[in-house]
Amino acid sequence: DGECAGNPFKNIAHGANTDHGSESSFELLVKLNPDFIFVCDRDSAISRPGARLAQDVMANPLVERTDAAKNGRIVYLTSSAWYLAEGGLRATDMMFADIEKALAIAK
């Protein structure tokens, strides 16, 4: 079912027929209405000039209609750890801290 034992989160995208980098939309977020949204700001991680911050992109009326936004459950991940440095001890520690933050607001 796409979930780990003891996982408090439901993967609503499990089983979706998509490839890495597939486009999504804010309308899809409204349709799926997730309890949590985890955001990894790729542009910030790679220091892309002129890119909008993830918080600016996510601050729109469609996202605000989701249960995640209504309940303060949009979690901004430490992008450098999740996108660039996956697997190192420091990055793994940052990833766990991000997940702990999400679990704390899940209560």
CSV table of C-alpha atoms in Angstrom, one decimal:
chain,number,residue,atom,x,y,z
A,1,ASP,CA,0.0,0.0,0.0
A,2,GLY,CA,3.0,2.3,-0.2
A,3,GLU,CA,3.3,2.9,3.5
A,4,CYS,CA,5.8,1.8,6.2
A,5,ALA,CA,4.7,0.3,9.5
A,6,GLY,CA,4.0,3.1,12.1
A,7,ASN,CA,3.9,5.7,9.4
A,8,PRO,CA,1.4,8.4,10.4
A,9,PHE,CA,1.2,9.8,6.9
A,10,LYS,CA,-0.8,8.5,4.0
A,11,ASN,CA,0.9,8.7,0.6
A,12,ILE,CA,-2.0,9.9,-1.5
A,13,ALA,CA,0.2,9.7,-4.7
A,14,HIS,CA,1.0,6.0,-4.2
A,15,GLY,CA,0.3,4.0,-7.3
A,16,ALA,CA,0.2,7.1,-9.5
A,17,ASN,CA,1.6,6.4,-13.0
A,18,THR,CA,4.2,9.3,-13.2
A,19,ASP,CA,7.8,9.8,-14.0
A,20,HIS,CA,10.4,11.8,-12.1
A,21,GLY,CA,9.8,15.5,-12.9
A,22,SER,CA,6.2,15.1,-14.0
A,23,GLU,CA,4.3,18.3,-13.9
A,24,SER,CA,1.7,18.9,-11.3
A,25,SER,CA,-0.7,21.7,-10.6
A,26,PHE,CA,-2.3,23.6,-7.8
A,27,GLU,CA,-5.7,22.3,-9.0
A,28,LEU,CA,-4.4,18.7,-8.4
A,29,LEU,CA,-3.5,19.7,-4.8
A,30,VAL,CA,-7.1,21.0,-4.3
A,31,LYS,CA,-8.4,17.7,-5.7
A,32,LEU,CA,-6.2,15.5,-3.6
A,33,ASN,CA,-6.7,17.8,-0.6
A,34,PRO,CA,-3.7,16.5,1.4
A,35,ASP,CA,-3.4,16.7,5.2
A,36,PHE,CA,0.3,17.6,4.8
A,37,ILE,CA,2.3,19.2,2.0
A,38,PHE,CA,6.0,18.7,2.0
A,39,VAL,CA,7.8,21.3,-0.1
A,40,CYS,CA,11.4,21.0,-1.3
A,41,ASP,CA,12.6,24.2,-2.9
A,42,ARG,CA,14.9,23.0,-5.7
A,43,ASP,CA,15.6,26.5,-7.0
A,44,SER,CA,16.8,27.5,-3.6
A,45,ALA,CA,18.9,24.4,-3.2
A,46,ILE,CA,20.7,25.1,-6.5
A,47,SER,CA,20.8,28.9,-6.0
A,48,ARG,CA,18.9,29.5,-9.2
A,49,PRO,CA,19.1,33.3,-10.0
A,50,GLY,CA,15.7,35.0,-10.1
A,51,ALA,CA,13.7,32.1,-8.9
A,52,ARG,CA,10.7,32.6,-6.7
A,53,LEU,CA,10.9,31.3,-3.1
A,54,ALA,CA,8.8,28.2,-2.4
A,55,GLN,CA,6.8,30.1,0.2
A,56,ASP,CA,5.8,32.7,-2.4
A,57,VAL,CA,4.8,30.0,-4.9
A,58,MET,CA,2.7,28.1,-2.3
A,59,ALA,CA,1.0,31.3,-1.1
A,60,ASN,CA,-2.0,31.2,-3.5
A,61,PRO,CA,-5.7,30.8,-3.1
A,62,LEU,CA,-5.8,27.2,-4.4
A,63,VAL,CA,-3.2,25.9,-2.0
A,64,GLU,CA,-5.0,27.8,0.8
A,65,ARG,CA,-8.1,25.7,0.1
A,66,THR,CA,-6.3,22.5,1.1
A,67,ASP,CA,-6.6,21.0,4.6
A,68,ALA,CA,-2.8,21.1,4.8
A,69,ALA,CA,-2.8,24.9,4.5
A,70,LYS,CA,-5.9,25.4,6.7
A,71,ASN,CA,-4.2,23.4,9.5
A,72,GLY,CA,-0.7,24.9,9.2
A,73,ARG,CA,0.7,21.6,7.8
A,74,ILE,CA,2.8,22.8,4.9
A,75,VAL,CA,6.3,21.7,5.8
A,76,TYR,CA,9.2,23.4,4.1
A,77,LEU,CA,12.0,20.9,3.9
A,78,THR,CA,15.7,21.7,4.2
A,79,SER,CA,16.2,21.8,0.4
A,80,SER,CA,19.9,21.5,0.4
A,81,ALA,CA,19.7,18.2,2.4
A,82,TRP,CA,16.8,16.7,0.5
A,83,TYR,CA,17.9,17.7,-3.0
A,84,LEU,CA,21.7,18.0,-3.0
A,85,ALA,CA,23.3,16.1,-0.1
A,86,GLU,CA,21.1,13.0,0.3
A,87,GLY,CA,22.8,10.3,2.4
A,88,GLY,CA,25.4,12.1,4.4
A,89,LEU,CA,25.2,12.2,8.2
A,90,ARG,CA,24.6,15.9,8.4
A,91,ALA,CA,22.0,15.8,5.6
A,92,THR,CA,20.3,12.8,7.2
A,93,ASP,CA,20.2,14.6,10.5
A,94,MET,CA,18.5,17.6,8.8
A,95,MET,CA,16.0,15.3,7.1
A,96,PHE,CA,15.1,13.7,10.4
A,97,ALA,CA,14.7,17.2,11.9
A,98,ASP,CA,12.3,18.1,9.1
A,99,ILE,CA,10.2,14.9,9.7
A,100,GLU,CA,10.2,15.6,13.5
A,101,LYS,CA,8.9,19.1,12.8
A,102,ALA,CA,6.0,17.5,10.7
A,103,LEU,CA,5.3,14.9,13.4
A,104,ALA,CA,5.1,17.6,16.1
A,105,ILE,CA,2.4,19.5,14.2
A,106,ALA,CA,0.6,16.3,13.4
A,107,LYS,CA,-0.4,15.9,17.1
